[in-house]
Coordinates of C-alpha atoms and ligand atoms in Angstrom, one line a residue:
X1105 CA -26.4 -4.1 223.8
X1106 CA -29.5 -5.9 223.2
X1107 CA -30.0 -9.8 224.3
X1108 CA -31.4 -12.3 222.0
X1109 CA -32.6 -15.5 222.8
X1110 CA -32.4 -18.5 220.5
X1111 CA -34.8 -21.6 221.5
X1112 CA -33.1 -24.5 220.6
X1113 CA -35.7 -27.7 220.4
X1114 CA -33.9 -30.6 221.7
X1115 CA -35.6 -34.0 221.1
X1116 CA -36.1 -36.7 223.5
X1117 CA -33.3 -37.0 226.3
X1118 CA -32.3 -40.1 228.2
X1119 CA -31.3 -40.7 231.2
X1120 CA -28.3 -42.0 231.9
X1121 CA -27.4 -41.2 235.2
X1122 CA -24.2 -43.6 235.0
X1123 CA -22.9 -42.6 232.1
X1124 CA -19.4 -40.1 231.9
X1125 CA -19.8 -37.4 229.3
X1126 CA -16.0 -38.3 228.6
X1127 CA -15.4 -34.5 228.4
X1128 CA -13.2 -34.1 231.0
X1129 CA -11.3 -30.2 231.4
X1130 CA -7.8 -30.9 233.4
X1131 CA -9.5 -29.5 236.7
X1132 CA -11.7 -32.6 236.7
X1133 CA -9.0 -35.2 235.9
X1134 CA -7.0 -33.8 238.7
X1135 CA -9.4 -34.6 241.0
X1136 CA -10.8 -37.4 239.4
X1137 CA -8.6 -40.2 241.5
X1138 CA -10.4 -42.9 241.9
X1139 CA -8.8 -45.9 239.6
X1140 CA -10.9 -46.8 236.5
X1141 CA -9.9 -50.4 236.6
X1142 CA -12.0 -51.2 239.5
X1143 CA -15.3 -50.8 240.2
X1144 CA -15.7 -48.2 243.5
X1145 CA -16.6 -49.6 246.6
X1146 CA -20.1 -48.0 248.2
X1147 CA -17.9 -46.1 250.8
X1148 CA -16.2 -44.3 247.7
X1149 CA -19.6 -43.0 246.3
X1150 CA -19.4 -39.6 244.9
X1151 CA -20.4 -37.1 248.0
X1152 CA -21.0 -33.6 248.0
X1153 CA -21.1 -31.2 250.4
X1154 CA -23.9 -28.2 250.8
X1155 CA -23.2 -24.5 252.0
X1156 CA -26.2 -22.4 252.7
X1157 CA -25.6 -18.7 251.9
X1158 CA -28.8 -17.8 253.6
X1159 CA -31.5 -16.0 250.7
X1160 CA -32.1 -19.5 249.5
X1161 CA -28.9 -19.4 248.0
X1162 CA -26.4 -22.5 248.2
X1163 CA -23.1 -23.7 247.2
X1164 CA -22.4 -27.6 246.4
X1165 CA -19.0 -28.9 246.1
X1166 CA -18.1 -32.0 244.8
X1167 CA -15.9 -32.8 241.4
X1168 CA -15.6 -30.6 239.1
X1169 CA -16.8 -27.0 238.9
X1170 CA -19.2 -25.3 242.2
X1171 CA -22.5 -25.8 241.8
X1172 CA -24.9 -22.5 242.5
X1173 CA -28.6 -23.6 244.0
X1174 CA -31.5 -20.8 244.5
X1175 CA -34.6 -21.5 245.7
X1176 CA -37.5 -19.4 244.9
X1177 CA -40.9 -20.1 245.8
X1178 CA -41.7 -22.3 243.2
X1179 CA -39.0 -23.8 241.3
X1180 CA -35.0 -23.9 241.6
X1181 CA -32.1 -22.7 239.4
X1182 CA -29.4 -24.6 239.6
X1183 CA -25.9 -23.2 238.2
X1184 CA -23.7 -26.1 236.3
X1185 CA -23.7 -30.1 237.1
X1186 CA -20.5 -31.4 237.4
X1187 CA -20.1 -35.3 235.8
X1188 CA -23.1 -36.8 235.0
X1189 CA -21.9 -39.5 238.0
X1190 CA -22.6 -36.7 240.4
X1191 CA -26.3 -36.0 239.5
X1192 CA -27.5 -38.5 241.8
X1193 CA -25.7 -36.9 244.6
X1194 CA -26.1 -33.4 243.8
X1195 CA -29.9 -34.2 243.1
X1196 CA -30.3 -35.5 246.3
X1197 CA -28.4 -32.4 247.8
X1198 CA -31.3 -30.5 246.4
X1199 CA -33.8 -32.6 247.6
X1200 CA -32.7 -31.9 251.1
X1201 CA -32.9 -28.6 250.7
X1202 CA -36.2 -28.1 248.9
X1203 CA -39.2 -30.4 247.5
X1204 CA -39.2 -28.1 244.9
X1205 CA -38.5 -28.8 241.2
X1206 CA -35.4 -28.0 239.4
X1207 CA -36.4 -26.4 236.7
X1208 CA -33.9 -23.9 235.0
X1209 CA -30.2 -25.3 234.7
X1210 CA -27.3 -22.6 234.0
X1211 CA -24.0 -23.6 232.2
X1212 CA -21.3 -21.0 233.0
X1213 CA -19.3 -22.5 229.8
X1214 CA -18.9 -25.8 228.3
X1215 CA -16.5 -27.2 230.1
X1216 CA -17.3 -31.1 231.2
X1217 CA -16.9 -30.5 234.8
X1218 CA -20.0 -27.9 234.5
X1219 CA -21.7 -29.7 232.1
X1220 CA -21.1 -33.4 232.4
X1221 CA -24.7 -33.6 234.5
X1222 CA -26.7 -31.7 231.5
X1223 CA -28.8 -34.6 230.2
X1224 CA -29.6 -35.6 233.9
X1225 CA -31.0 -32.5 234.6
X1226 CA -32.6 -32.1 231.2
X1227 CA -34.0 -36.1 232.1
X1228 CA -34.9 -34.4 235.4
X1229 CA -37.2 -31.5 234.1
X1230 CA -34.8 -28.8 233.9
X1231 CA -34.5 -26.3 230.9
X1232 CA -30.9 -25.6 230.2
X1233 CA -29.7 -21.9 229.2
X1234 CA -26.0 -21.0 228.5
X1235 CA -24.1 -18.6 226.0
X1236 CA -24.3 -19.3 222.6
X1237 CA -20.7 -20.3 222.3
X1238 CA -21.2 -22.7 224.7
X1239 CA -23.9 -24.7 222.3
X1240 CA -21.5 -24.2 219.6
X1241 CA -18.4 -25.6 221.1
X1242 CA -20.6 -28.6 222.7
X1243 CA -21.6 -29.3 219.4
X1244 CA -18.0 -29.2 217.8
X1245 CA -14.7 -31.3 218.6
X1246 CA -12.7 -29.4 220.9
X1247 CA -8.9 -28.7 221.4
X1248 CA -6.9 -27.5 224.2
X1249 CA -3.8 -25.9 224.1
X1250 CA -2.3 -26.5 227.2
X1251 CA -3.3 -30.4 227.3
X1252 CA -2.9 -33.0 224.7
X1253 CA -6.2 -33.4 224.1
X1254 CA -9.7 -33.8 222.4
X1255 CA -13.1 -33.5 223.6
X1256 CA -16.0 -34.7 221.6
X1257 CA -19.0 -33.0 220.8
X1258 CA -21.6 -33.4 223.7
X1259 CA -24.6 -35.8 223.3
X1260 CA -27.2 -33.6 221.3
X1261 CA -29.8 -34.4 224.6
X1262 CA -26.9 -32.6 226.9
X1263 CA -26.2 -29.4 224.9
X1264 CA -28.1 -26.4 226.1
X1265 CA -31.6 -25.6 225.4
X1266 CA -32.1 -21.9 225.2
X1267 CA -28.7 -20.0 224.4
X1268 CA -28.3 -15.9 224.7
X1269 CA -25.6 -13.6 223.3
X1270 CA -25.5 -10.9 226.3
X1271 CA -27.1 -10.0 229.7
X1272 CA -30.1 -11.8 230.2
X1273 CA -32.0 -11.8 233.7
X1274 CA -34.7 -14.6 235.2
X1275 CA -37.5 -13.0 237.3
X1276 CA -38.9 -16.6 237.4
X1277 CA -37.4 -18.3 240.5
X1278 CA -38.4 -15.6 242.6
X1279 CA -34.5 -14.9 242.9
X1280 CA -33.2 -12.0 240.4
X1281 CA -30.6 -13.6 238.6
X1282 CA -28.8 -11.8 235.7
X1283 CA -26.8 -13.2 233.7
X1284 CA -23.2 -11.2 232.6
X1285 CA -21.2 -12.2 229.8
X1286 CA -18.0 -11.9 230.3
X1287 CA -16.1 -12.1 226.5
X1288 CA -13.0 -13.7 226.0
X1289 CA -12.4 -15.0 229.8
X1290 CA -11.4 -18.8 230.6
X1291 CA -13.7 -19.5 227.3
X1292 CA -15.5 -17.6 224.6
X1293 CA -18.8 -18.0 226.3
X1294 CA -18.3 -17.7 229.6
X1295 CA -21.2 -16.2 232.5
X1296 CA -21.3 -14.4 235.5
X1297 CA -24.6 -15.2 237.7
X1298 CA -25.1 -12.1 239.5
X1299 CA -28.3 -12.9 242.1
X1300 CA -29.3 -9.0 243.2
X1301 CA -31.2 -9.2 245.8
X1302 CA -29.4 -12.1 247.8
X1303 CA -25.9 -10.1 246.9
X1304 CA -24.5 -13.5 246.0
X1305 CA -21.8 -14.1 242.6
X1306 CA -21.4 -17.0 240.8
X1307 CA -18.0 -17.1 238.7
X1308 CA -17.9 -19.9 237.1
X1309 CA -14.5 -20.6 235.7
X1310 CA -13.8 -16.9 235.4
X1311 CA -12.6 -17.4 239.2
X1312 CA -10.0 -20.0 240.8
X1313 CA -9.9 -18.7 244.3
X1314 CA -5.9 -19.0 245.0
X1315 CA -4.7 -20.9 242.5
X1316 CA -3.7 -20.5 238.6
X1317 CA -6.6 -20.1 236.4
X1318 CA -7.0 -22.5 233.4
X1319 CA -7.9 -20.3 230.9
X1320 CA -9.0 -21.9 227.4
X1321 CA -6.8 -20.2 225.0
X1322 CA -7.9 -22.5 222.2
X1323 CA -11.8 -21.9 222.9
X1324 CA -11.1 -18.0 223.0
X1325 CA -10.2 -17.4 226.6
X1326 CA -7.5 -15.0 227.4
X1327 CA -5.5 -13.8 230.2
X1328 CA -6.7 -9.9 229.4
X1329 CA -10.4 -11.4 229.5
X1330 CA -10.0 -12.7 232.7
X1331 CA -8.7 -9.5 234.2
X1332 CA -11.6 -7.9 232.6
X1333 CA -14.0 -10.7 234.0
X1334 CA -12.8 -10.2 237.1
X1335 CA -13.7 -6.5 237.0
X1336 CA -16.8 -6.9 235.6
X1337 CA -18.1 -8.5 239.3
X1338 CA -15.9 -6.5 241.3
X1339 CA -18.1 -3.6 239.8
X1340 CA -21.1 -5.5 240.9
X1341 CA -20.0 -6.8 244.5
X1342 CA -19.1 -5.4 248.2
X1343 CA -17.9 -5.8 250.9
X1344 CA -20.8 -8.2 251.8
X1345 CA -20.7 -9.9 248.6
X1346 CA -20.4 -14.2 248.6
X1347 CA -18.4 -14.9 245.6
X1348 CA -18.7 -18.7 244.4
X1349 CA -16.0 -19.2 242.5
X1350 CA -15.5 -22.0 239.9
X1351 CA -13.3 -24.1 242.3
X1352 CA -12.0 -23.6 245.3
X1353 CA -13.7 -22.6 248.4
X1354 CA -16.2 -19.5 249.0
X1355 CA -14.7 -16.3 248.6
X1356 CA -15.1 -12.2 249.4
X1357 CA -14.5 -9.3 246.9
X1358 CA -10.8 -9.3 248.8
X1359 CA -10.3 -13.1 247.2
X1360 CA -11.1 -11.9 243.8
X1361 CA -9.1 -8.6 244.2
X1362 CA -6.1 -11.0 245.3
X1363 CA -6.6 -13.2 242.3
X1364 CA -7.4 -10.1 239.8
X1365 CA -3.8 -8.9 241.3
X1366 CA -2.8 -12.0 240.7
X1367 CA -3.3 -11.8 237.1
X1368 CA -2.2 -8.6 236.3
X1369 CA 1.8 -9.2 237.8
X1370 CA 1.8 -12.8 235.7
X1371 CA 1.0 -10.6 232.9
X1372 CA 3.4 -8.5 233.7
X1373 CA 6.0 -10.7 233.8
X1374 CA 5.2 -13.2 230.7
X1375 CA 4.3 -9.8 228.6
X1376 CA 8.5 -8.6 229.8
X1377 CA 9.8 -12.0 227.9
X1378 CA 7.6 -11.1 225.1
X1379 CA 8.9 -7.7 224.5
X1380 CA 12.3 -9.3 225.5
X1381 CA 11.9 -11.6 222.1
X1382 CA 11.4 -14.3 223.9
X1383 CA 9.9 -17.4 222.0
X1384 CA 7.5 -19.3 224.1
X1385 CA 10.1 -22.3 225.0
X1386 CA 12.7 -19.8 225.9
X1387 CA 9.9 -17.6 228.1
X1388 CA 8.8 -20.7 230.1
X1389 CA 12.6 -21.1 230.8
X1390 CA 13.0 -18.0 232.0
X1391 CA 11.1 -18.8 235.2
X1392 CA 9.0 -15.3 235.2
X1393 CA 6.5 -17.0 237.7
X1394 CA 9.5 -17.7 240.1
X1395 CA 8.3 -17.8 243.7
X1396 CA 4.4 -18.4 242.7
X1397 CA 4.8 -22.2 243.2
X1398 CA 2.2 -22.2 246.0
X1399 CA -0.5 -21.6 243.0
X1400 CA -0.1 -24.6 240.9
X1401 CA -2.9 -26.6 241.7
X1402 CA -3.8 -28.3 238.5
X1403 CA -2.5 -25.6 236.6
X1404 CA 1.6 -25.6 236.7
X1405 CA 3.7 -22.4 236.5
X1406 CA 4.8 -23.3 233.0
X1407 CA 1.7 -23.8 231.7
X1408 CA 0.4 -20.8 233.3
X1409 CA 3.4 -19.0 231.4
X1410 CA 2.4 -20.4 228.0
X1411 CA -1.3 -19.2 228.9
X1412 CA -0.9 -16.2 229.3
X1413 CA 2.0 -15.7 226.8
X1414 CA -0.8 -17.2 223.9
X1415 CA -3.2 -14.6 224.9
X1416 CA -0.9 -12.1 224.9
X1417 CA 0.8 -12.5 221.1
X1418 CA -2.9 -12.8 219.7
Ligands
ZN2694 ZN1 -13.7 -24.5 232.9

């Protein structure tokens, strides 16, 4: 299928490099501890910590989502920002890497924990390119249906710049990097960032190495996209393949194939209570994720149930 590209002007973006977007997905108010009610002590300043890939290629952690780095000879692509109270520190990251500008920004989806830095970046030079879903639902109130709660549309100066509708590849950076759609994964505009040449993956939130995925039922994810997702870059990797996923810690093609197996028996078993009758109270009863406990991160079994059993009676 052809790409197209849609140039989106944005007007004049401020920085505000202390400001919290507010939208917060549950993965970043789980590890979002520090109390609000007190200002945080220097020592508590937000930290990350880089992993070089070799190729030029890096992984950042900090909160929220994975951040992907490559350096090319000229510029840098940065994959998703975090909160914008980590742009400081993952700017600085980059700045220890490479004196080079950051000049393309990807958003895997519009989540807040991969998003939350945009208008940094944006303040910071960098051109921001996601899906187009992900422009729409930054631009829209958004529900969740696992969580009890709403997320307001993003600033206008933090929504993406340049949005695409399929595969789309930058030559730019000097580091091939094409861009996968994956439809109807943890969101309806999710991306896989595929860099060739330095046989590295980026997930995004299409991946939660060994733990229950959150996958955005309201905003068009489902569990049957996932599975797909997954396949999509287990197509594309091998056995020398670094897989970044969207949290949790670097992984192999064996860590996706765990998680895609994963998948496929909690399907399994919620799909069973479905053809059993089973309304959604009475299938989270049932306990069909019995002895999975040591997944629930910030996703519990029963919402995991109620995950998959929404994508499944769509
Ligand atoms: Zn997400």
């Amino acid at each position: 299928m052809q790409s197209s590209l849609k140039f989106i002007l944005i007007g004049t973006v401020a920085l505000t490099l202390s400001a919290c977007s507010g939208a917060q997905t549950p993965a970043a108010q789980a590890q979002d501890t520090k109390p609000s009610e007190k200002p945080a002590p220097a020592a508590d300043a937000p930290s990350v910590e880089t992993t070089d890939l070799g190729s030029g290629i890096y992984m950042i952690k900090g909160q929220g989502g994975n951040v992907g780095v490559a350096v090319g000879p000229d510029t840098v692509l940065v994959i998703d920002d975090q909160f914008a109270r980590m742009s400081t520190a993952i700017l600085g990251a980059i700045a220890d890497i490479t004196d080079k500008p950051v000049a393309y920004m990807i958003n895997t989806h519009y989540h807040g924990d991969h998003t939350g830095g945009n208008e940094n970046f944006a303040a910071a030079g960098a051109t921001i390119i996601a899906h187009d879903n992900v422009h729409k639902r930054m631009s829209e109130t958004q529900q969740s249906d696992l969580f009890d709660r709403e997320t307001p549309p993003a600033n206008p100066a933090a929504r993406p710049h340049i949005t695409f509708s399929d595969t789309t590849t930058f030559q730019t950076t000097g580091q091939k990097a094409k861009i996968h759609h994956v439809a109807g994964a943890h969101t309806d505009g999710d991306s896989i960032i595929h860099f060739e040449d330095a046989n590295v993956i980026h997930m995004g939130d299409n991946f939660f190495n060994g733990m229950f995925p959150y996958i955005d039922t309201a905003a068009g994810g489902s569990i049957n996209g996932m599975i797909a997702a997954h396949q999509t870059a287990l197509d594309l990797a091998d056995e020398a393949t670094q897989i970044i996923p969207g949290h949790g810690a670097m992984s192999t093609k064996a860590d996706l194939v765990a998680a895609q197996n994963l998948l496929k028996k909690i399907r399994a078993q919620v799909q069973a209570r479905i053809n059993a009758g089973n309304s959604l109270e009475e299938a989270i009863a049932a306990d069909p994720l019995k002895g999975m406990e040591s997944y629930a991160a910030f996703i519990d079994k029963d919402n995991m149930v109620k995950a998959a059993y929404l994508s499944l009676k769509k």
